[in-house]
Amino acid sequence: MTDTDVSSAALSDLKLRVADGSIDTVVAAIPDMQGRLMGKRFHASHFIDSAWEETHCCNYLVATDIEMAPVPGYRESSWATGYGDYVMRPDLTTLRYVPWLERTAYVLCDLFDHHGHEPVPHAPRTILKRQRKRLAALGYRSRMATELEFFVFREDFETLRDRGYRNMTRISAYNEDYHVFQTTREEVLMQAIRNGLHDAGIAVENTKGEADAGQAEINIRYADPLDMADSHVFAKNGIKEIAFLKGRALTFMAKWHHDAAGSSCHIHQSLVAEGGEPVFFDASAEAGMSSLMRYYLAGLLKYSDDQMVFLAPYVNSYKRFIADTFAPTKRVWSIDNRTAGYRISGADTPSVRIECRISGADLNPYLALAGQIAAGISGIEEGLPLEDPAVGDAYRAEGVRSIPGTLRAATRSLRDSAMLRQAMGDGVVDHYVRAAEWEQEEFDRKVTDYEVVRGFERA
C-alpha cells in the first residue's frame, strides 16, 4: 500500500470510531527540537471535519530551548519577525490509538511555511526525510533501531518537583541488569508500558533491567528510519504518560546523578537494497562486512564529531562519557566490544549491523538518525578506507581519537562541518549551532548546587 492508501484507510477508520463514540479526542503534535511532542488536542469531530488536512502553530516551537523560552539569534523565528505561524499538516500514516488515555488518538504532523507551504527545513522530521531521500537516490534503504534507557523512581513527578529533585528514591535498590526478580517488582509499570505501546501500534520487543539500580531499557523493532524516529518520540512520550498515571516518575537524562550510570540510546543500523536484500553482508569478507558496510562505517568514524551535537545535545550529556561505565570515551570501532564507540553486532551473519554507542537517551531521534545517515552516505560517496578495529579495552587505548568531552567542542565541530552543511544546508546547521550555543550560554550563567555546597563556607 502507498502512503496515500494508508492515510485514506486511517482517516476512514477514525471517522468510524468517532461516529461510534470510541474516540472523542485527537492529539495532533510535532516533534520539537528536543524531540518532544508539541501540539493541540482536538475534539475528534472537528479533526475529521477539517483539521485532518491542516492546522497551525506558532513558529517558535522549533526555535525554543528545553524551557520553552524564545531564544534570540534564530533567523527564521524571532521577535523581529513577529513569531508568525507554521502550518501543521497531519501525517495520517502515524495515527495511533492510545489505550492508556480514554478515547484518544495521536497523530504526528509535518511543518510547512505558512506562506509558501514549503517544508520547514530545520524541522526535525524534514531533516530526516531529506537524508532518507538522499540514501534512496543511491539505491539503498536504511533499517534502524534505537534502544532507550531510563531511570524509574518510586515517587511521582509532582512530588519530586516539589522537592527540587532531591532525595529521590530509585524503584530498585541494586544493579538490575537482566535481573528477573528485581524487574518483577517493577512489572506493574513495565507491563503497562509494553502492552500500552504494543496496543498503540509500536513494535515493542522487550524491556529489561539495565546496569544500575532503578535503570530500565526498552527495545523497539528495527524499522525504516522515519518510522523508527516516529515510534521513538511516541514511545518516550507514552512511557512518561503511563508512569504519571501509575504514580511514578522517570527520567531520560543522560546523567541524572554523578553516582549513577548514564542512560544511553544506542542506535543500530544497516542498509538494504530496494528489494530488501541486506547489503552490509558479504559471506566471503572478514566478519561478513561488505565493502559498502566498511565505507559506511568509515564515514561514521570520520564524521563522528561533526554530528556529536545531535547525539549529545546538552551540557549534561557529556557527563556520561566516563571510562568503565559502558559509555564509550574513544571514537573507534570494534567487533562485539562494548568499550568502543561503534560496535559491530551480528558479525558473520546476514544481520550484521553497526551499533553507535555514543548516543544518549536525551537525544532527538530525527536529528541523530539523520546525522548517522549523512555520515554514512559520505563514507560511501568518498569510498573511505576503514581503519583496523580496536581490540581489547578501548578505554585505555593510546593514540586514538577521543569522543568530544564538552558541548563547546561538539558545537565547534558542528559549526565547521562541511559535510553536514552540504548534506543538510547551511540554514539547518546554523539553526542547531545556535541551539547548542544557547544551551551552553544558559548553563554558564547559572550557579549550581555543587558550587554553593563546595564554596559557600570554604571559599
Short mmCIF file of C-alpha atoms in Angstrom, two decimals:
data_model
loop_
_atom_site.label_atom_id
_atom_site.label_comp_id
_atom_site.label_asym_id
_atom_site.label_seq_id
_atom_site.Cartn_x
_atom_site.Cartn_y
_atom_site.Cartn_z
CA MET A 1 0.00 0.00 0.00
CA THR A 2 1.15 3.55 -0.69
CA ASP A 3 1.24 6.22 2.00
CA THR A 4 -1.84 7.76 0.35
CA ASP A 5 -3.71 4.46 0.68
CA VAL A 6 -2.64 4.10 4.32
CA SER A 7 -3.71 7.68 5.09
CA SER A 8 -7.10 7.20 3.44
CA ALA A 9 -7.72 3.97 5.34
CA ALA A 10 -6.63 5.60 8.62
CA LEU A 11 -8.99 8.55 8.14
CA SER A 12 -11.90 6.25 7.28
CA ASP A 13 -11.24 4.14 10.38
CA LEU A 14 -11.00 7.25 12.56
CA LYS A 15 -14.35 8.51 11.23
CA LEU A 16 -15.98 5.21 12.18
CA ARG A 17 -14.53 5.37 15.70
CA VAL A 18 -15.68 8.97 16.13
CA ALA A 19 -19.17 8.02 14.94
CA ASP A 20 -19.47 5.16 17.44
CA GLY A 21 -18.05 7.27 20.28
CA SER A 22 -14.91 5.23 20.91
CA ILE A 23 -12.72 8.25 20.01
CA ASP A 24 -13.50 11.83 21.02
CA THR A 25 -10.03 13.41 21.20
CA VAL A 26 -7.22 13.65 18.65
CA VAL A 27 -3.81 14.95 19.71
CA ALA A 28 -2.05 16.49 16.69
CA ALA A 29 1.62 17.05 17.51
CA ILE A 30 5.01 17.86 16.04
CA PRO A 31 8.37 16.69 17.36
CA ASP A 32 10.21 19.81 18.53
CA MET A 33 13.96 20.49 18.55
CA GLN A 34 14.33 18.46 21.74
CA GLY A 35 12.35 15.52 20.35
CA ARG A 36 9.27 16.21 22.50
CA LEU A 37 5.68 16.26 21.27
CA MET A 38 4.12 19.72 20.97
CA GLY A 39 0.63 20.31 19.63
CA LYS A 40 -3.11 20.53 20.26
CA ARG A 41 -5.94 18.35 21.50
CA PHE A 42 -8.80 18.45 19.00
CA HIS A 43 -12.36 17.42 19.55
CA ALA A 44 -12.42 14.47 17.20
CA SER A 45 -15.47 15.72 15.29
CA HIS A 46 -13.61 18.90 14.32
CA PHE A 47 -10.49 16.96 13.41
CA ILE A 48 -12.30 14.70 10.93
CA ASP A 49 -14.23 17.67 9.57
CA SER A 50 -11.25 19.83 8.61
CA ALA A 51 -8.18 19.69 10.89
CA TRP A 52 -7.04 16.39 9.36
CA GLU A 53 -5.91 18.48 6.40
CA GLU A 54 -4.02 21.15 8.36
CA THR A 55 -3.88 23.30 11.45
CA HIS A 56 -1.43 25.96 12.64
CA CYS A 57 1.10 26.65 15.37
CA CYS A 58 3.48 29.41 16.39
CA ASN A 59 6.79 29.08 14.57
CA TYR A 60 8.70 29.41 17.82
CA LEU A 61 8.02 25.72 18.53
CA VAL A 62 11.18 24.83 16.61
CA ALA A 63 13.17 27.79 17.98
CA THR A 64 12.99 27.40 21.76
CA ASP A 65 15.17 25.83 24.42
CA ILE A 66 14.15 22.99 26.73
CA GLU A 67 12.38 25.53 28.97
CA MET A 68 10.25 26.69 26.02
CA ALA A 69 11.91 30.11 26.20
CA PRO A 70 12.15 32.08 22.92
CA VAL A 71 15.84 32.05 22.05
CA PRO A 72 17.50 35.09 20.44
CA GLY A 73 19.66 34.62 17.37
CA TYR A 74 17.49 32.48 15.11
CA ARG A 75 16.99 33.76 11.59
CA GLU A 76 13.62 32.11 10.94
CA SER A 77 11.84 32.82 14.23
CA SER A 78 12.39 35.90 16.40
CA TRP A 79 10.78 38.95 17.95
CA ALA A 80 11.92 40.86 14.85
CA THR A 81 9.95 38.55 12.56
CA GLY A 82 6.95 38.61 14.91
CA TYR A 83 6.78 34.89 15.66
CA GLY A 84 4.26 34.03 12.97
CA ASP A 85 2.58 30.74 12.11
CA TYR A 86 3.65 27.46 10.60
CA VAL A 87 1.23 25.01 9.03
CA MET A 88 0.92 21.67 10.84
CA ARG A 89 -0.10 19.01 8.32
CA PRO A 90 -1.11 15.69 9.94
CA ASP A 91 0.61 12.61 8.55
CA LEU A 92 -2.22 10.12 8.89
CA THR A 93 0.16 7.18 8.42
CA THR A 94 1.26 7.93 12.00
CA LEU A 95 -2.26 7.86 13.51
CA ARG A 96 -2.33 5.78 16.70
CA TYR A 97 -4.96 4.95 19.30
CA VAL A 98 -3.61 5.06 22.85
CA PRO A 99 -5.14 2.65 25.37
CA TRP A 100 -3.85 4.50 28.43
CA LEU A 101 -5.80 7.70 27.64
CA GLU A 102 -9.55 7.46 27.37
CA ARG A 103 -10.96 7.72 23.81
CA THR A 104 -7.78 9.37 22.49
CA ALA A 105 -5.81 9.18 19.24
CA TYR A 106 -2.41 10.68 18.43
CA VAL A 107 -1.11 11.82 15.06
CA LEU A 108 2.22 13.38 14.11
CA CYS A 109 2.40 16.40 11.82
CA ASP A 110 4.88 17.86 9.36
CA LEU A 111 5.68 21.57 9.42
CA PHE A 112 5.27 23.85 6.41
CA ASP A 113 5.83 27.55 5.86
CA HIS A 114 2.57 29.44 6.26
CA HIS A 115 3.07 31.48 3.09
CA GLY A 116 4.90 29.33 0.56
CA HIS A 117 3.76 26.00 2.03
CA GLU A 118 7.28 24.60 1.64
CA PRO A 119 8.57 22.14 4.27
CA VAL A 120 10.30 23.91 7.16
CA PRO A 121 13.94 22.88 6.56
CA HIS A 122 15.03 22.87 10.22
CA ALA A 123 12.00 20.88 11.46
CA PRO A 124 13.34 17.52 12.74
CA ARG A 125 11.06 15.36 10.60
CA THR A 126 12.02 17.34 7.47
CA ILE A 127 15.72 16.86 8.20
CA LEU A 128 15.41 13.08 8.49
CA LYS A 129 13.18 12.83 5.41
CA ARG A 130 15.84 14.63 3.38
CA GLN A 131 18.60 12.21 4.42
CA ARG A 132 16.36 9.23 3.74
CA LYS A 133 15.71 10.61 0.26
CA ARG A 134 19.46 11.07 -0.37
CA LEU A 135 20.04 7.45 0.59
CA ALA A 136 17.24 6.27 -1.70
CA ALA A 137 18.89 8.14 -4.59
CA LEU A 138 21.88 5.83 -4.12
CA GLY A 139 19.59 2.80 -4.33
CA TYR A 140 19.54 1.94 -0.63
CA ARG A 141 17.14 2.00 2.29
CA SER A 142 18.14 2.15 5.92
CA ARG A 143 16.97 -0.04 8.77
CA MET A 144 17.50 1.43 12.23
CA ALA A 145 16.57 0.80 15.84
CA THR A 146 17.02 2.86 19.00
CA GLU A 147 17.44 1.37 22.49
CA LEU A 148 16.09 3.72 25.14
CA GLU A 149 17.39 3.64 28.71
CA PHE A 150 15.82 5.48 31.63
CA PHE A 151 15.64 5.58 35.43
CA VAL A 152 12.42 4.94 37.38
CA PHE A 153 11.65 6.38 40.80
CA ARG A 154 9.14 5.43 43.50
CA GLU A 155 7.80 8.98 43.77
CA ASP A 156 5.60 10.75 41.24
CA PHE A 157 6.64 13.72 39.09
CA GLU A 158 4.90 16.34 41.26
CA THR A 159 6.48 15.08 44.49
CA LEU A 160 9.98 15.19 43.04
CA ARG A 161 9.43 18.62 41.51
CA ASP A 162 8.25 19.96 44.89
CA ARG A 163 11.40 18.52 46.49
CA GLY A 164 13.60 20.26 43.97
CA TYR A 165 14.59 16.82 42.62
CA ARG A 166 16.35 15.92 45.87
CA ASN A 167 16.01 12.79 47.99
CA MET A 168 14.73 10.73 45.09
CA THR A 169 14.16 7.01 45.68
CA ARG A 170 15.04 4.68 42.84
CA ILE A 171 12.50 1.95 42.23
CA SER A 172 15.10 -0.74 42.94
CA ALA A 173 17.89 -1.00 45.47
CA TYR A 174 20.66 -2.59 43.42
CA ASN A 175 22.00 -3.18 39.91
CA GLU A 176 19.20 -4.86 37.96
CA ASP A 177 20.93 -5.59 34.66
CA TYR A 178 18.99 -8.56 33.20
CA HIS A 179 17.73 -9.24 36.75
CA VAL A 180 14.38 -11.05 36.54
CA PHE A 181 13.41 -10.99 40.24
CA GLN A 182 14.10 -7.29 40.63
CA THR A 183 12.26 -6.38 37.46
CA THR A 184 9.27 -8.44 38.67
CA ARG A 185 8.88 -5.77 41.36
CA GLU A 186 8.51 -3.18 38.59
CA GLU A 187 6.04 -5.12 36.42
CA VAL A 188 3.02 -3.02 37.39
CA LEU A 189 4.67 -0.19 35.44
CA MET A 190 6.76 -2.02 32.86
CA GLN A 191 4.00 -4.40 31.78
CA ALA A 192 1.69 -1.42 31.32
CA ILE A 193 4.36 0.25 29.18
CA ARG A 194 4.98 -2.80 26.98
CA ASN A 195 1.31 -3.58 26.49
CA GLY A 196 0.24 0.03 26.11
CA LEU A 197 2.80 0.79 23.43
CA HIS A 198 2.15 -2.50 21.67
CA ASP A 199 -1.59 -1.85 21.59
CA ALA A 200 -0.86 1.63 20.19
CA GLY A 201 1.00 0.07 17.26
CA ILE A 202 4.60 0.33 18.49
CA ALA A 203 6.56 -2.86 17.77
CA VAL A 204 7.97 -3.36 21.28
CA GLU A 205 10.38 -6.27 21.52
CA ASN A 206 11.16 -6.28 25.24
CA THR A 207 12.03 -4.40 28.39
CA LYS A 208 14.84 -5.32 30.75
CA GLY A 209 16.72 -4.11 33.77
CA GLU A 210 19.81 -2.06 32.97
CA ALA A 211 23.20 -1.60 34.58
CA ASP A 212 22.23 0.31 37.74
CA ALA A 213 19.61 0.43 40.44
CA GLY A 214 16.31 1.66 39.03
CA GLN A 215 17.51 1.69 35.42
CA ALA A 216 15.41 0.15 32.64
CA GLU A 217 15.67 -0.32 28.89
CA ILE A 218 13.08 -0.74 26.17
CA ASN A 219 13.78 -2.12 22.70
CA ILE A 220 11.66 -1.41 19.62
CA ARG A 221 11.88 -3.47 16.45
CA TYR A 222 14.16 -2.43 13.56
CA ALA A 223 12.34 -0.20 11.05
CA ASP A 224 12.63 2.46 8.37
CA PRO A 225 14.42 5.45 9.99
CA LEU A 226 11.41 7.79 9.82
CA ASP A 227 9.13 5.10 11.26
CA MET A 228 11.75 4.43 13.93
CA ALA A 229 12.04 8.08 14.93
CA ASP A 230 8.25 8.44 14.99
CA SER A 231 7.99 5.35 17.20
CA HIS A 232 10.78 6.65 19.43
CA VAL A 233 9.16 10.02 20.21
CA PHE A 234 5.74 8.44 20.61
CA ALA A 235 7.15 5.75 22.93
CA LYS A 236 9.11 8.26 25.00
CA ASN A 237 6.03 10.43 25.47
CA GLY A 238 3.89 7.37 26.18
CA ILE A 239 6.31 6.00 28.76
CA LYS A 240 6.16 9.30 30.64
CA GLU A 241 2.36 9.40 30.44
CA ILE A 242 1.97 5.81 31.66
CA ALA A 243 4.44 6.43 34.52
CA PHE A 244 2.48 9.54 35.51
CA LEU A 245 -0.78 7.57 35.54
CA LYS A 246 0.87 4.85 37.66
CA GLY A 247 2.17 7.37 40.21
CA ARG A 248 5.83 7.00 39.25
CA ALA A 249 8.44 9.40 37.90
CA LEU A 250 11.22 8.61 35.45
CA THR A 251 13.96 10.43 33.59
CA PHE A 252 15.69 10.13 30.22
CA MET A 253 18.53 12.46 31.26
CA ALA A 254 21.90 11.20 30.05
CA LYS A 255 23.32 11.54 33.57
CA TRP A 256 20.81 12.35 36.32
CA HIS A 257 23.34 11.88 39.17
CA HIS A 258 27.11 11.63 39.27
CA ASP A 259 26.95 8.38 41.28
CA ALA A 260 24.51 6.75 38.84
CA ALA A 261 25.16 5.15 35.48
CA GLY A 262 24.40 7.16 32.37
CA SER A 263 21.40 6.45 30.17
CA SER A 264 22.19 5.77 26.54
CA CYS A 265 20.22 5.41 23.33
CA HIS A 266 22.27 3.02 21.24
CA ILE A 267 21.49 3.25 17.52
CA HIS A 268 21.58 0.04 15.46
CA GLN A 269 21.72 0.46 11.71
CA SER A 270 22.16 -1.37 8.43
CA LEU A 271 21.33 -0.85 4.77
CA VAL A 272 19.25 -2.92 2.38
CA ALA A 273 18.75 -2.75 -1.38
CA GLU A 274 15.43 -1.58 -2.80
CA GLY A 275 14.29 -5.20 -2.90
CA GLY A 276 15.10 -5.69 0.78
CA GLU A 277 18.33 -7.68 0.41
CA PRO A 278 20.94 -6.87 3.09
CA VAL A 279 23.88 -5.03 1.51
CA PHE A 280 26.05 -4.86 4.63
CA PHE A 281 26.65 -8.63 4.45
CA ASP A 282 29.29 -10.41 2.38
CA ALA A 283 29.84 -14.02 3.42
CA SER A 284 33.33 -14.03 1.91
CA ALA A 285 34.51 -10.90 3.74
CA GLU A 286 36.10 -10.55 7.17
CA ALA A 287 33.37 -10.59 9.84
CA GLY A 288 30.85 -10.70 6.99
CA MET A 289 31.28 -6.95 6.45
CA SER A 290 30.77 -5.92 2.83
CA SER A 291 32.79 -3.17 1.18
CA LEU A 292 29.71 -0.95 1.34
CA MET A 293 29.42 -1.52 5.10
CA ARG A 294 33.08 -0.66 5.56
CA TYR A 295 32.67 2.60 3.63
CA TYR A 296 29.57 3.48 5.67
CA LEU A 297 31.32 2.74 8.97
CA ALA A 298 34.37 4.73 7.91
CA GLY A 299 32.04 7.68 7.31
CA LEU A 300 30.55 7.33 10.78
CA LEU A 301 34.03 7.38 12.28
CA LYS A 302 35.39 10.26 10.20
CA TYR A 303 32.34 12.46 10.81
CA SER A 304 31.53 11.39 14.34
CA ASP A 305 32.49 14.76 15.85
CA ASP A 306 30.52 16.65 13.19
CA GLN A 307 27.23 15.15 14.37
CA MET A 308 28.07 14.99 18.09
CA VAL A 309 25.56 17.73 18.99
CA PHE A 310 22.83 15.50 17.54
CA LEU A 311 23.97 12.54 19.67
CA ALA A 312 24.63 14.52 22.87
CA PRO A 313 22.70 17.84 22.77
CA TYR A 314 23.07 19.19 26.33
CA VAL A 315 25.84 20.17 28.73
CA ASN A 316 24.71 17.28 30.92
CA SER A 317 25.06 14.81 28.03
CA TYR A 318 28.85 14.88 28.30
CA LYS A 319 28.84 13.81 31.98
CA ARG A 320 28.02 10.32 30.71
CA PHE A 321 31.32 9.67 28.90
CA ILE A 322 33.32 8.06 31.70
CA ALA A 323 35.64 5.05 31.46
CA ASP A 324 34.45 1.70 32.79
CA THR A 325 30.77 2.67 32.69
CA PHE A 326 29.74 1.07 29.36
CA ALA A 327 29.58 4.58 27.89
CA PRO A 328 32.38 4.98 25.32
CA THR A 329 35.18 7.52 25.51
CA LYS A 330 37.02 6.70 22.26
CA ARG A 331 35.91 7.19 18.65
CA VAL A 332 36.93 3.74 17.43
CA TRP A 333 35.16 0.63 16.18
CA SER A 334 35.40 -2.96 17.28
CA ILE A 335 33.69 -6.28 16.77
CA ASP A 336 31.26 -7.11 19.57
CA ASN A 337 33.15 -4.94 22.06
CA ARG A 338 31.12 -2.66 24.33
CA THR A 339 34.06 -0.41 25.18
CA ALA A 340 34.21 1.09 21.66
CA GLY A 341 32.20 3.99 20.29
CA TYR A 342 30.97 1.83 17.42
CA ARG A 343 30.36 -1.90 17.86
CA ILE A 344 29.72 -4.50 15.14
CA SER A 345 26.89 -6.82 16.10
CA GLY A 346 25.84 -9.98 14.29
CA ALA A 347 29.24 -10.48 12.69
CA ASP A 348 29.43 -13.18 10.00
CA THR A 349 25.62 -13.29 9.61
CA PRO A 350 23.16 -11.57 7.23
CA SER A 351 22.05 -9.44 10.22
CA VAL A 352 25.50 -7.86 10.61
CA ARG A 353 24.99 -4.25 11.68
CA ILE A 354 26.58 -1.22 13.29
CA GLU A 355 25.74 -0.09 16.80
CA CYS A 356 26.53 3.52 17.68
CA ARG A 357 27.13 3.55 21.44
CA ILE A 358 27.94 7.26 21.70
CA SER A 359 24.35 8.49 21.65
CA GLY A 360 22.48 9.31 24.87
CA ALA A 361 18.84 8.89 25.91
CA ASP A 362 18.34 12.67 25.79
CA LEU A 363 18.78 12.88 22.01
CA ASN A 364 16.26 13.91 19.38
CA PRO A 365 15.94 10.74 17.25
CA TYR A 366 15.22 12.55 13.99
CA LEU A 367 18.43 14.55 14.25
CA ALA A 368 20.52 11.63 15.50
CA LEU A 369 19.38 9.22 12.78
CA ALA A 370 19.72 11.91 10.10
CA GLY A 371 23.28 12.64 11.24
CA GLN A 372 24.21 8.95 11.14
CA ILE A 373 22.79 8.51 7.65
CA ALA A 374 24.51 11.67 6.36
CA ALA A 375 27.88 10.50 7.70
CA GLY A 376 27.38 7.01 6.28
CA ILE A 377 26.46 8.40 2.86
CA SER A 378 29.63 10.50 2.87
CA GLY A 379 31.68 7.42 3.65
CA ILE A 380 30.12 5.63 0.67
CA GLU A 381 30.47 8.56 -1.72
CA GLU A 382 34.08 9.18 -0.71
CA GLY A 383 34.99 5.49 -0.74
CA LEU A 384 36.66 5.94 2.64
CA PRO A 385 39.06 3.22 3.77
CA LEU A 386 38.21 1.67 7.15
CA GLU A 387 40.85 1.67 9.84
CA ASP A 388 41.65 -1.53 11.74
CA PRO A 389 39.30 -2.43 14.58
CA ALA A 390 40.21 -1.71 18.17
CA VAL A 391 40.92 -4.81 20.22
CA GLY A 392 40.57 -5.18 23.97
CA ASP A 393 39.88 -2.33 26.37
CA ALA A 394 39.23 0.75 24.22
CA TYR A 395 39.08 2.94 27.33
CA ARG A 396 42.83 2.50 27.74
CA ALA A 397 43.79 2.54 24.09
CA GLU A 398 46.51 5.08 23.33
CA GLY A 399 46.97 7.17 20.22
CA VAL A 400 43.29 7.01 19.18
CA ARG A 401 40.63 9.69 18.92
CA SER A 402 38.62 10.58 21.99
CA ILE A 403 34.96 11.48 21.91
CA PRO A 404 34.46 15.25 22.44
CA GLY A 405 34.30 15.89 26.17
CA THR A 406 32.17 19.03 26.15
CA LEU A 407 29.26 20.60 24.33
CA ARG A 408 31.57 23.51 23.41
CA ALA A 409 33.87 21.19 21.47
CA ALA A 410 30.93 19.46 19.80
CA THR A 411 29.41 22.81 18.81
CA ARG A 412 32.66 23.86 17.10
CA SER A 413 32.66 20.62 15.13
CA LEU A 414 29.06 21.14 14.02
CA ARG A 415 29.73 24.76 13.03
CA ASP A 416 32.78 23.74 10.98
CA SER A 417 31.22 20.66 9.35
CA ALA A 418 31.41 21.00 5.58
CA MET A 419 29.86 17.53 5.32
CA LEU A 420 26.68 18.42 7.23
CA ARG A 421 26.41 21.80 5.53
CA GLN A 422 26.41 20.01 2.18
CA ALA A 423 24.02 17.28 3.39
CA MET A 424 21.55 19.41 5.36
CA GLY A 425 22.12 23.00 4.26
CA ASP A 426 23.73 25.99 5.95
CA GLY A 427 20.43 27.16 7.44
CA VAL A 428 19.82 23.87 9.22
CA VAL A 429 23.36 23.63 10.58
CA ASP A 430 23.34 27.26 11.74
CA HIS A 431 19.98 26.71 13.45
CA TYR A 432 21.26 23.83 15.57
CA VAL A 433 24.60 25.51 16.22
CA ARG A 434 22.61 28.36 17.75
CA ALA A 435 20.63 25.87 19.85
CA ALA A 436 23.85 24.37 21.21
CA GLU A 437 25.36 27.80 21.85
CA TRP A 438 22.31 28.86 23.83
CA GLU A 439 22.35 25.67 25.89
CA GLN A 440 25.95 26.43 26.87
CA GLU A 441 25.28 30.15 27.48
CA GLU A 442 22.39 29.36 29.83
CA PHE A 443 24.46 26.84 31.78
CA ASP A 444 27.43 29.20 32.04
CA ARG A 445 25.41 31.93 33.73
CA LYS A 446 23.79 29.65 36.36
CA VAL A 447 25.21 28.92 39.81
CA THR A 448 24.90 25.20 40.55
CA ASP A 449 24.20 23.45 43.86
CA TYR A 450 27.65 21.89 43.60
CA GLU A 451 29.33 25.30 43.60
CA VAL A 452 27.36 26.51 46.61
CA VAL A 453 27.96 23.38 48.70
CA ARG A 454 31.66 23.36 47.83
CA GLY A 455 32.39 27.04 48.21
CA PHE A 456 29.82 28.71 50.48
CA GLU A 457 31.89 28.36 53.64
CA ARG A 458 35.31 27.39 52.36
CA ALA A 459 35.88 29.83 49.54
#
